[in-house]
Coordinates of C-alpha atoms in Angstrom, one line a residue:
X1 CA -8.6 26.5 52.7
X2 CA -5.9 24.8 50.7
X3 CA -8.1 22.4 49.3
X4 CA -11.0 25.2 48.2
X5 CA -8.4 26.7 47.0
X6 CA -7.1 24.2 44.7
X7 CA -10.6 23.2 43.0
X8 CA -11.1 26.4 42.4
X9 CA -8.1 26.6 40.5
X10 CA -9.0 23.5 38.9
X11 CA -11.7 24.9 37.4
X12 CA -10.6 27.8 36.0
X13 CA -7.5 25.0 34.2
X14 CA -10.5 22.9 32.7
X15 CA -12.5 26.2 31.4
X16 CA -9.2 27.7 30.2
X17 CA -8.7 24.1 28.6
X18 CA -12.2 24.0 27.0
X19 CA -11.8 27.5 25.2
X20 CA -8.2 26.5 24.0
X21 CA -9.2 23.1 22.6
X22 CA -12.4 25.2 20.8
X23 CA -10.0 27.5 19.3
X24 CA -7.7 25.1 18.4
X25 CA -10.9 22.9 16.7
X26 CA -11.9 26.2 14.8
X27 CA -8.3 27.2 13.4
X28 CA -7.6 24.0 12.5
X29 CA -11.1 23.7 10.3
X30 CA -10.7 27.1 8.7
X31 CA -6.9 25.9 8.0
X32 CA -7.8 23.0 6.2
X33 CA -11.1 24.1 4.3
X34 CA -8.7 27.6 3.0
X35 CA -5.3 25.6 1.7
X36 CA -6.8 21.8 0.9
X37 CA -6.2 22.7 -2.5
X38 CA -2.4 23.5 -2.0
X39 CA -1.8 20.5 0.2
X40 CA -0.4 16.8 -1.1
X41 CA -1.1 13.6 -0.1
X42 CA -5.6 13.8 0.5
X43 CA -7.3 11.2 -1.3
X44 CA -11.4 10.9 -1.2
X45 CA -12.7 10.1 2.1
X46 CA -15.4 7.6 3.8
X47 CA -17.7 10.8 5.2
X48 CA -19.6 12.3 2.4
X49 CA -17.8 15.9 0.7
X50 CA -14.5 15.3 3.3
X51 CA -11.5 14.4 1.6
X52 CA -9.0 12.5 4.0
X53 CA -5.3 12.9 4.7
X54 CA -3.3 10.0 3.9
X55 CA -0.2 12.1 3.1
X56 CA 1.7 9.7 6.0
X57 CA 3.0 6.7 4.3
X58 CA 3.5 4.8 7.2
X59 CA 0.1 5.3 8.4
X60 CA -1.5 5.2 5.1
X61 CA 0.1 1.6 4.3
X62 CA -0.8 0.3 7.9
X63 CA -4.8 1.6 7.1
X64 CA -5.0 0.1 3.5
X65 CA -3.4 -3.4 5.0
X66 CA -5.6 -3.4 8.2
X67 CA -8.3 -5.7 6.2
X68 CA -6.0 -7.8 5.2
X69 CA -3.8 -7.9 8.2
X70 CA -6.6 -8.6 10.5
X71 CA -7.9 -12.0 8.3
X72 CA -4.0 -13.0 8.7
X73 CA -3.0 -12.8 12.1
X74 CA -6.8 -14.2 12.9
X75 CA -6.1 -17.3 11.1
X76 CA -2.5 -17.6 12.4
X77 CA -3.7 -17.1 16.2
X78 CA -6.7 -19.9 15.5
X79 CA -4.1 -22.1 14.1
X80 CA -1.3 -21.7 17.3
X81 CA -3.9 -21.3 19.5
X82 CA -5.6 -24.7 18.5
X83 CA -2.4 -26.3 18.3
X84 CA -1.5 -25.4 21.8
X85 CA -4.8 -26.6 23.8
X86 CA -5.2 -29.8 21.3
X87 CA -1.5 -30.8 21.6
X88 CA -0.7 -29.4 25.4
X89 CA 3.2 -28.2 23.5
X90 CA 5.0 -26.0 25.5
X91 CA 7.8 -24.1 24.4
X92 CA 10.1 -26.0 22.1
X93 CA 6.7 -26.8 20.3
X94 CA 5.4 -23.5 20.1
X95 CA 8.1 -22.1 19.0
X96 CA 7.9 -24.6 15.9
X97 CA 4.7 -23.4 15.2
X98 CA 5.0 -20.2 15.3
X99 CA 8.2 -20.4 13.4
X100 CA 6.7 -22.2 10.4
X101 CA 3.7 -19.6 10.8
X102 CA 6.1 -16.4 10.9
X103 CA 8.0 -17.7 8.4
X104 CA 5.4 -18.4 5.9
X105 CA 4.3 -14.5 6.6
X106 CA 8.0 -13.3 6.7
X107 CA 8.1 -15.0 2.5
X108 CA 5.2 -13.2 1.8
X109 CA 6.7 -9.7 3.2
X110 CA 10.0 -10.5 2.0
X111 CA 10.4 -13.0 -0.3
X112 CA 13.6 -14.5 -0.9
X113 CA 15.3 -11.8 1.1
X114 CA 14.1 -13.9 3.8
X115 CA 17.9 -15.6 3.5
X116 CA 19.2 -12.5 4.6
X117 CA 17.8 -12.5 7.8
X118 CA 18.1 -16.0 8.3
X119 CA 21.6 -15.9 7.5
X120 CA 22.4 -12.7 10.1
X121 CA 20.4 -13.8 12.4
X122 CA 22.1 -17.4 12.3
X123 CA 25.6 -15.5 12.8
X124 CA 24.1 -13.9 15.4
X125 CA 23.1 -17.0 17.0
X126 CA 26.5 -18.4 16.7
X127 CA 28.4 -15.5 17.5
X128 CA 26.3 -15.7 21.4
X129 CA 27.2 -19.5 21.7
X130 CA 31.1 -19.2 21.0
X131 CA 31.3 -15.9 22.8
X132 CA 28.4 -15.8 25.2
X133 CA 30.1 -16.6 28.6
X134 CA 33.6 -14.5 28.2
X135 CA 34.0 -11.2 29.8
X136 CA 34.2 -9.1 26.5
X137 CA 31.1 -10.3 24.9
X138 CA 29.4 -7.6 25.3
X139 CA 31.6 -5.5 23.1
X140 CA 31.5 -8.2 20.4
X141 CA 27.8 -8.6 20.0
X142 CA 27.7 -4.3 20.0
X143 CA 30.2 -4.4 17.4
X144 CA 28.1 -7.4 15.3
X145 CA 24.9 -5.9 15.3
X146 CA 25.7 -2.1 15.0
X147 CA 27.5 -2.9 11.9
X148 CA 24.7 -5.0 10.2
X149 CA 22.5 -1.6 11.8
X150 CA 24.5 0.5 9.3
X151 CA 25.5 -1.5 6.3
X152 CA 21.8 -2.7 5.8
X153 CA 21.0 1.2 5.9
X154 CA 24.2 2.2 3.3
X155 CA 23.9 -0.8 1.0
X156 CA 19.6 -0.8 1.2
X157 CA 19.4 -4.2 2.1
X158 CA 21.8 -5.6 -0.4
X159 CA 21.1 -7.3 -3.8
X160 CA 21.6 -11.1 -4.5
X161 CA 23.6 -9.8 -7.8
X162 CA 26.1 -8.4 -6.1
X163 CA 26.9 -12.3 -4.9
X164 CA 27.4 -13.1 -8.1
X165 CA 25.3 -13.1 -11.5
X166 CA 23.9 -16.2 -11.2
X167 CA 22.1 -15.2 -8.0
X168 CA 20.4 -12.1 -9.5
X169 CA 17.0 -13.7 -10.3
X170 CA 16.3 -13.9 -6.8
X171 CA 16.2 -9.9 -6.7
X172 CA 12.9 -10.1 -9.1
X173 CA 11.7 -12.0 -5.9
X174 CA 11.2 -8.8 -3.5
X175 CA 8.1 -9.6 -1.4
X176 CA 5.8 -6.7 -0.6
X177 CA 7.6 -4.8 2.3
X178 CA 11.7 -4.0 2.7
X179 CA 13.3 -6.4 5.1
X180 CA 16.2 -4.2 6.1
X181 CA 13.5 -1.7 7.4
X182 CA 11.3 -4.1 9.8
X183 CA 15.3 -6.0 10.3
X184 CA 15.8 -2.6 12.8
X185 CA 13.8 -4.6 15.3
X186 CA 15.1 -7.8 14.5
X187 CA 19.2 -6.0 16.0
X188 CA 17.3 -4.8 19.1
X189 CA 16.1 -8.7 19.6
X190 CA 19.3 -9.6 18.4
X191 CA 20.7 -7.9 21.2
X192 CA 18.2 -8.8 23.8
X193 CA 18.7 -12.5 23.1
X194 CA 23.1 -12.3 23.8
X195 CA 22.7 -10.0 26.5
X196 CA 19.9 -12.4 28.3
X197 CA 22.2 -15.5 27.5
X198 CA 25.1 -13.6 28.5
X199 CA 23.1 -12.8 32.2
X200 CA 21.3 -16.4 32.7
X201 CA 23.9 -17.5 34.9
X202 CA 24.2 -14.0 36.9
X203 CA 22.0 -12.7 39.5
X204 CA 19.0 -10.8 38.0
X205 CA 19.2 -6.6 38.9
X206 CA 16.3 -7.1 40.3
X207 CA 15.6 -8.4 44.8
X208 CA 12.5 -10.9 43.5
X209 CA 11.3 -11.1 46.9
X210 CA 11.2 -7.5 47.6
X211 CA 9.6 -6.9 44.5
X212 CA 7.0 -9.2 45.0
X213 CA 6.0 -7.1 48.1
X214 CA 5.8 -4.1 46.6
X215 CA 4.6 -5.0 43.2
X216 CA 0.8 -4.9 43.2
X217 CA 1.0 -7.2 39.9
X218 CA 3.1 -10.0 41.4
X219 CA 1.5 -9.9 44.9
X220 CA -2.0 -10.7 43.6
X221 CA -0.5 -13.9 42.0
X222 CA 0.3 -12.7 38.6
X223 CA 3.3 -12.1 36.9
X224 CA 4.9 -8.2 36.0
X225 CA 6.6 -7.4 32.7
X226 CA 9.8 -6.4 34.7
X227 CA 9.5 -9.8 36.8
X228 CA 9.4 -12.0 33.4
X229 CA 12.4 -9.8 31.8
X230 CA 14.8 -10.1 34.9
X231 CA 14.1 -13.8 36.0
X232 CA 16.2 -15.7 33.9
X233 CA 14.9 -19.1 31.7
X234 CA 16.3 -22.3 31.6
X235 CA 18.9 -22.8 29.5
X236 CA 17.2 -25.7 27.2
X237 CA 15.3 -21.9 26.6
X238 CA 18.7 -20.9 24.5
X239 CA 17.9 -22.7 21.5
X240 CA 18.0 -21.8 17.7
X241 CA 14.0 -22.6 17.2
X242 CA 13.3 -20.7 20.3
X243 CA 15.7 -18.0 18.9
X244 CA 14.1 -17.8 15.5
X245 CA 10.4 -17.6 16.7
X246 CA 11.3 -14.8 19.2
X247 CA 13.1 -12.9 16.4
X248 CA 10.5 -13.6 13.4
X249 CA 7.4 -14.0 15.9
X250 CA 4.8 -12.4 13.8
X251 CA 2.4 -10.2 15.4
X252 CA 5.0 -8.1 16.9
X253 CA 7.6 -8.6 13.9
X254 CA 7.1 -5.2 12.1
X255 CA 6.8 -2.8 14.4
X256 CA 6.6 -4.2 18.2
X257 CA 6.0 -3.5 20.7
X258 CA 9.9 -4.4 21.9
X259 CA 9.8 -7.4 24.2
X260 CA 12.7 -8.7 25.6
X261 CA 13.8 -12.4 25.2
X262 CA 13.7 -13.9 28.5
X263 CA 9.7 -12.5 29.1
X264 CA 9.2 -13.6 25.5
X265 CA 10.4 -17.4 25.8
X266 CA 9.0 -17.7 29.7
X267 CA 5.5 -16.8 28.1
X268 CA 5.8 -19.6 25.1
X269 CA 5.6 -22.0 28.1
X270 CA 2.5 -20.2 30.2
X271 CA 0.3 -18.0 28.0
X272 CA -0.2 -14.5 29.7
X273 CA -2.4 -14.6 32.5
X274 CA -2.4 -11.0 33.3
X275 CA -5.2 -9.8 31.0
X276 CA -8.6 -12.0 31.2
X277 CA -10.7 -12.7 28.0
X278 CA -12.6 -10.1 29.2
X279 CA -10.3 -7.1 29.3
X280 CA -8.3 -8.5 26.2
X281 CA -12.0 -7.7 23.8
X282 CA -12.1 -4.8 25.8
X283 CA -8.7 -3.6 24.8
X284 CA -9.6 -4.3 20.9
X285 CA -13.0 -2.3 21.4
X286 CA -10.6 0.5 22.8
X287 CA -8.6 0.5 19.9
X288 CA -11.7 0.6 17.5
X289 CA -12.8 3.6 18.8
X290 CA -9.3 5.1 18.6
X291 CA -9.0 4.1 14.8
X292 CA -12.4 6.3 14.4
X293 CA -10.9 9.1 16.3
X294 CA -8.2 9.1 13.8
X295 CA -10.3 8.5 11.0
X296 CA -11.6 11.9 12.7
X297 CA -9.1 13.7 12.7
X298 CA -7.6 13.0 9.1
X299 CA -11.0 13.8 7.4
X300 CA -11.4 17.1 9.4
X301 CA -7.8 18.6 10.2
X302 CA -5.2 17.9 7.4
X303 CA -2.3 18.6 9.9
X304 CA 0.3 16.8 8.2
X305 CA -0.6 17.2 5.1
X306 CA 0.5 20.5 5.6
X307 CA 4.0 19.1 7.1
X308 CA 5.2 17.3 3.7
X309 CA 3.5 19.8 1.6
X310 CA 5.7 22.8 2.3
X311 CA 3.7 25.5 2.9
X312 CA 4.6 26.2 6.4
X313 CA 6.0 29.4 5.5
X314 CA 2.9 31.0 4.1
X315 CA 1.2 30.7 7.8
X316 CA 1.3 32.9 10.7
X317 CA 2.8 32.4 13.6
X318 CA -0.2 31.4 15.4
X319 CA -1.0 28.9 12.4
X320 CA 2.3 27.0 12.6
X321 CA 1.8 26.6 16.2
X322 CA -1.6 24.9 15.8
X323 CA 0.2 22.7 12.5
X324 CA 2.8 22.3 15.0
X325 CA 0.8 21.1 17.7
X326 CA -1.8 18.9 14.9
X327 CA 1.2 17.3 13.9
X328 CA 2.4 16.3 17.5
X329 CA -0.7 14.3 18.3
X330 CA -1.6 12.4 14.7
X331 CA 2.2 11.4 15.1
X332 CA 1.3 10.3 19.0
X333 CA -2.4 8.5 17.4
X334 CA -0.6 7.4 14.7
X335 CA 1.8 5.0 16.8
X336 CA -0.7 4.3 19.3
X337 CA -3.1 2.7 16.8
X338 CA 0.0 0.8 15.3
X339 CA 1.1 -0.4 18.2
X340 CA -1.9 -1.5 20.1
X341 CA -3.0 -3.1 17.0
X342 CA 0.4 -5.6 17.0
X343 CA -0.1 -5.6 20.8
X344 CA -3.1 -7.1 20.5
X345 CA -2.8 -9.9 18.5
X346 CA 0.4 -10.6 20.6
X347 CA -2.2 -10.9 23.2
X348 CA -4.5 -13.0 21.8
X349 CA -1.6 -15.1 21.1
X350 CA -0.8 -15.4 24.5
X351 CA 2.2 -12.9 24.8
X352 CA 2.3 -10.1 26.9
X353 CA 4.3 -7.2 25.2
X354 CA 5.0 -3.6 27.0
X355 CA 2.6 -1.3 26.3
X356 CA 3.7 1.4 24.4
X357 CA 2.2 5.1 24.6
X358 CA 0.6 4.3 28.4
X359 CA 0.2 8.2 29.0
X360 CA -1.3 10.4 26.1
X361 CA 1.0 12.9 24.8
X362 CA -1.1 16.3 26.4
X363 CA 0.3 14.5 29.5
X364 CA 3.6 15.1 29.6
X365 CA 5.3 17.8 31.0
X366 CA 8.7 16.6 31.3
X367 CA 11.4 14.8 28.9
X368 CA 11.6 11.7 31.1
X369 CA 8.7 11.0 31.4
X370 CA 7.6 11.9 27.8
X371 CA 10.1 9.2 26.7
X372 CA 9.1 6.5 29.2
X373 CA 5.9 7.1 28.3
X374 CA 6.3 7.2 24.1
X375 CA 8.4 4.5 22.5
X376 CA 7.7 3.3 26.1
X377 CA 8.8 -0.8 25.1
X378 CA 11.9 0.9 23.5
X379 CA 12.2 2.5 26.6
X380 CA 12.4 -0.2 28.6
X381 CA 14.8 -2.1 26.0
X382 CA 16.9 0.6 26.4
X383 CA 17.5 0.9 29.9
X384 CA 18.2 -3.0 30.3
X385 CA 20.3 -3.2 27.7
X386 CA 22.2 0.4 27.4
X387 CA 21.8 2.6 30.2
X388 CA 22.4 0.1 32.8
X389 CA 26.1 -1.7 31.4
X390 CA 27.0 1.9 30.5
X391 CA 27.4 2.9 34.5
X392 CA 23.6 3.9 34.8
X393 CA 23.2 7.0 37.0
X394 CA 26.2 7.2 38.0
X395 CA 27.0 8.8 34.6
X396 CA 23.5 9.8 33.2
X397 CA 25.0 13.3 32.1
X398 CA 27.3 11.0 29.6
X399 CA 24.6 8.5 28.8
X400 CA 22.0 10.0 27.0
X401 CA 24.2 11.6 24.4
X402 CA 24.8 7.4 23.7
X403 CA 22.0 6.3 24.3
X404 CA 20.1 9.1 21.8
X405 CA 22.4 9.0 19.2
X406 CA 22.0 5.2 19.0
X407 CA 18.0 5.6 19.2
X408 CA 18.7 8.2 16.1
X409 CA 21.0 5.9 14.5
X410 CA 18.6 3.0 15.1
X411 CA 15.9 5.0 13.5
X412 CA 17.9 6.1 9.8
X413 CA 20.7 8.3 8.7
X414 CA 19.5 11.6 9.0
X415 CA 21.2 14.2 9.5
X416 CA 17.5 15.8 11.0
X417 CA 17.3 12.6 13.2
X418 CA 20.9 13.0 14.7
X419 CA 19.6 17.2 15.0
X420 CA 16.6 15.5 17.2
X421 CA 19.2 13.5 19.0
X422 CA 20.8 16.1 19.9
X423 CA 18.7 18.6 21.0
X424 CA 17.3 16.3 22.8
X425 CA 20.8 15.6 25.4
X426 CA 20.8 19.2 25.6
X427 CA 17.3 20.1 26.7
X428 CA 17.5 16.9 29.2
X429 CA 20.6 18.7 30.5
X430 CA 18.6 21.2 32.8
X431 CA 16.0 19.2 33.8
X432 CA 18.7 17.1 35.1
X433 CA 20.8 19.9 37.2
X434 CA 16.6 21.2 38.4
X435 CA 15.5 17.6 39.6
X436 CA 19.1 17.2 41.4
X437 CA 18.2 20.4 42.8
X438 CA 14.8 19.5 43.8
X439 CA 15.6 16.7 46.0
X440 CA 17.7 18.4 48.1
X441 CA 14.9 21.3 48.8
X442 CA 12.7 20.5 52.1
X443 CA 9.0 21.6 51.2
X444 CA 7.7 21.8 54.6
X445 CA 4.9 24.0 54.5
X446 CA 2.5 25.7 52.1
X447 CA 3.7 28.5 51.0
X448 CA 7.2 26.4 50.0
X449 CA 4.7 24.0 48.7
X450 CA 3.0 27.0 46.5
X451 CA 6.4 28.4 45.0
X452 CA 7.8 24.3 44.5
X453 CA 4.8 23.7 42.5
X454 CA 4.7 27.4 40.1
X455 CA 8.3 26.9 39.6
X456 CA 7.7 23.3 38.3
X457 CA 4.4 24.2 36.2
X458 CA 7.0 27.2 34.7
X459 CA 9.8 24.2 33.8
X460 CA 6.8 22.3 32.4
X461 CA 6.0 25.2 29.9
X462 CA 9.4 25.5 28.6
X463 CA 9.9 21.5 28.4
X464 CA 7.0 20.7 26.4
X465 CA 8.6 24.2 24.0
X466 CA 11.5 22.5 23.7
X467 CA 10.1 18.8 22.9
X468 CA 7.6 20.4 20.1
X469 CA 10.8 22.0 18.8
X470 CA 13.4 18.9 19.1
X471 CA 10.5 16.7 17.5
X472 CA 9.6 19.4 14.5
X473 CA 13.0 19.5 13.9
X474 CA 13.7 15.6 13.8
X475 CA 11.0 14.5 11.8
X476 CA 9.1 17.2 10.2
X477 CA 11.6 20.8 9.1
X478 CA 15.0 19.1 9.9
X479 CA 17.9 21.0 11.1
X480 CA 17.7 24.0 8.6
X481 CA 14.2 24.9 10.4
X482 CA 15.5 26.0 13.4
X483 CA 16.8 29.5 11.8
X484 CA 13.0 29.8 10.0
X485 CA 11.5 29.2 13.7
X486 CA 13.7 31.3 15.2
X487 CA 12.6 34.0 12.6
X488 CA 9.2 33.2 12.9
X489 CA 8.4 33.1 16.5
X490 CA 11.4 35.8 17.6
X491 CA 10.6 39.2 15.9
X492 CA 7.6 41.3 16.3
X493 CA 4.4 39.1 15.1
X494 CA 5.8 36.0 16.5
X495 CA 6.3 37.1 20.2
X496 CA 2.7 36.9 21.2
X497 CA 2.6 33.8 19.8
X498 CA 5.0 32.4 21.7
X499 CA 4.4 34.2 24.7
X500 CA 0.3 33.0 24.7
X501 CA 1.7 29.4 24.0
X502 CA 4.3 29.2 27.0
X503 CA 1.2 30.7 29.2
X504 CA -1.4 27.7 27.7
X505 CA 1.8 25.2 28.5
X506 CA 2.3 26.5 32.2
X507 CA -1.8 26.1 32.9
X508 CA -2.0 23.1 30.7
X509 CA 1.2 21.7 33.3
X510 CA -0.7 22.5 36.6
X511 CA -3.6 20.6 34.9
X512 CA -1.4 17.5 35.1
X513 CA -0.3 18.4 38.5
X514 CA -3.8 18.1 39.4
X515 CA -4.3 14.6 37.2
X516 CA -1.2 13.3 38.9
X517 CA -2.9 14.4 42.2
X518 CA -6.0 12.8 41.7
X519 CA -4.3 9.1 40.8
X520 CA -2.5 9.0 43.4
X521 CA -5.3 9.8 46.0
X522 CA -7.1 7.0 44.0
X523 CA -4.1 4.5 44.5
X524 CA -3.8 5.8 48.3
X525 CA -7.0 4.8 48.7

């Protein structure tokens, strides 16, 4: 009874899903085809009469370089690759070759800002050899790298005038893309590389044989992400070439995904085994047809156009939602295209890199797992290399105030970023204080089962509320928004609104319940 129950419950979530994501579709079109004229940043599209929204910088540089981009890293990966099977060079070679390649592409990003990064990066390097075995270490290479975080932020990457006069010529030599911008991943490898030096003679966090057991990666033969990051590398691993090529290694240089340095130099020596030829073509003809979605959704639903064009005011309540909720996923498509597309060449390249936006964004219902499941390489960086010398969960009230206002921090010197922060701490706060709760509940029959499960699918609706809000606030309205939402969505027109919203979250959570459900009857099986 429980089971008929259930699927017929599940069909009345997909139908209820079906006329939302119509109604959504339809809003969205009349949205765009009544303000296009008021709206910034749409140029002439590819489909005939549609004009396309390329109002994202990031995601409008990354489209008009893919061409270019993709002859690049083809040539680069033909050259390593060829390299590798001609001269049989394992990782002190590779790392030469892919040094010499990343730093031919790194001159034509940078130009001669390039000695910037060469010369941080070589204090860096120093700084782990002199300091790298001594008990306060840690705090030292925090302090190093956190200040370079800042200054490079305050002082815009420096100028070579400021050196002196006779240097200032080089600052006509710019390159094509800001290095103190891409240098943000650069500290996090910085950081990854001391802290895995500073571990190589310790026992790893992690019980290998037990977790070769349980690990349905490692006990078919292959190797896990986690595996590669916690088993230490030789120490001949430690040097400055293999240092450079991890920090500089081009595919994933400008934006990731975030690999640690101990699963980076362990794969210069074996190539990743983990994906065959097969399923690596497959996962560029995956990403293909998510660039056309995108392509899609730019030419038909101008979502953030209408974030930077400042308009958001004129719209109803219901309106801003769907903006709102546009916004969301092109952000989530966005980073998912630019990510997979760095991924993949890393791939092809023979590194294996976290993957980064696993679980689409309309499935998740709670913060933790919405942030493992995001910046999910980011995530993992994080946890190894914050969370886990800061006391772990022993103090996770404590840690995710640090730990999100260094990811804000990390990210730029807003004020709206640090809101995001935040907001963020304080909405994780409850979940928290519920989930303790949970685990100390006994659901031992169905009706407990019943109320366990509504009470859940109601803390999913307000969860995903307070995400759309923390993330509209931190990169979209900033920190003066919240009074206009509050104004918009808490008086007379606005409380159906949110009302119909925190109704389509609750049924849109129990359709996850019922995802969830299904996988792991899958995996059971």
């Amino acid at each position: 009874m429980d089971k008929s129950w259930r699927q017929r419950e599940l069909v009345f979530l997909l139908l209820y899903a079906v006329i939302f994501y119509i109604i959504i579709i339809r809003y969205s079109l009349q949205l765009s085809h009544d303000h296009y004229n008021k709206l910034y940043g749409l140029r002439t599209g590819l489909f005939s009469g549609r004009l396309n929204d390329v109002s994202d910088a990031q995601w409008r540089n990354f489209r008009n370089n893919l061409p270019i981009l993709t002859v690049v890293f083809g040539l680069f990966t033909l050259i390593a690759n060829g390299l590798r099977a001609f001269c049989n060079l394992k990782a002190e070679g590779m790392s030469i070759v892919w040094l010499l390649i990343s730093l031919a592409y790194l001159s034509y990003l940078h130009g001669a800002f390039i000695i910037f990064i060469l010369s941080i990066a070589s204090a860096n390097f120093l700084l782990v050899k002199i300091f790298g075995r001594t008990k306060y270490f840690p705090f030292v290479l925090w302090v190093f790298n956190l200040s370079f975080l800042l200054c490079n932020r305050v002082y815009e990457g420096y100028s070579f005038a400021s050196f002196g006069n006779h240097w200032a010529y080089l600052d006509k030599f710019r390159g094509t893309f800001r290095w103190h911008i891409c240098f943000n991943f650069v500290v996090l490898r910085m950081i990854s590389f001391g802290y895995d030096y500073h571990w190589s003679d310790h026992n790893a966090y992690v019980d290998q044989e037990k977790h070769i057991r349980h690990c349905p990666i490692c006990s078919s033969g292959k190797t896990c992400y986690r595996m590669l990051q916690e088993r230490s590398v030789g120490i001949d691993k430690f040097s400055y070439t293999v240092y450079l090529c991890y920090l500089l290694f081009a595919p994933l240089y400008i934006a990731g995904p975030i690999i640690s340095f101990n699963a980076f130099a362990s794969q210069l020596d074996t190539p990743q085994k983990s994906y065959t030829l097969k399923q690596v073509i497959w996962y560029g003809f995956r990403w293909i047809l998510s660039l056309f979605l995108m392509e899609i959704m730019t030419h038909f639903f101008y979502y953030n156009a209408f974030a930077i064009s400042g308009i958001w005011k004129q719209l109803s309540p219901m309106e801003v939602f769907i903006v709102g909720y546009g916004v969301l996923n092109f952000m989530w498509l966005k980073f998912f295209l630019i990510w997979r597309y760095f991924r993949f060449w890393a791939l092809v390249s023979g590194i294996e890199a976290p993957e980064n936006m696993p679980r689409c964004i309309n499935n998740c219902y709670n913060l933790e797992s919405f942030w493992k499941n995001w910046h999910a390489s980011f995530n993992k960086w994080l946890v190894r290399y914050m969370y886990i010398p800061l006391g772990g969960s022993r103090r996770k009230l404590l840690n995710v105030w640090v730990v999100f206002t260094f990811v804000a921090i990390w990210h730029d010197l807003e004020w709206k970023l640090l809101s995001w922060a935040w907001l963020t701490c304080i909405f994780f706060i409850p979940e928290m204080i519920v989930k303790s709760a949970a685990t100390s509940i006994k659901v031992d029959n169905v009706f407990k089962e019943f109320i366990f499960r509504e009470l859940s699918a109601v803390a999913g609706a307000i969860t995903i509320t307070c995400l759309m809000v923390a993330n509209l606030v931190g990169f979209v309205i900033g920190p003066s928004g919240i009074s206009w939402l509050k104004s918009v969505f808490l008086q007379a027109e606005g409380l159906p609104t949110l009302f119909g919203l925190l109704v389509t979250f609750y049924i849109g959570t129990k359709l996850m319940f019922h995802v969830s459900d299904s996988k792991q009857r899958i995996h059971q099986s």
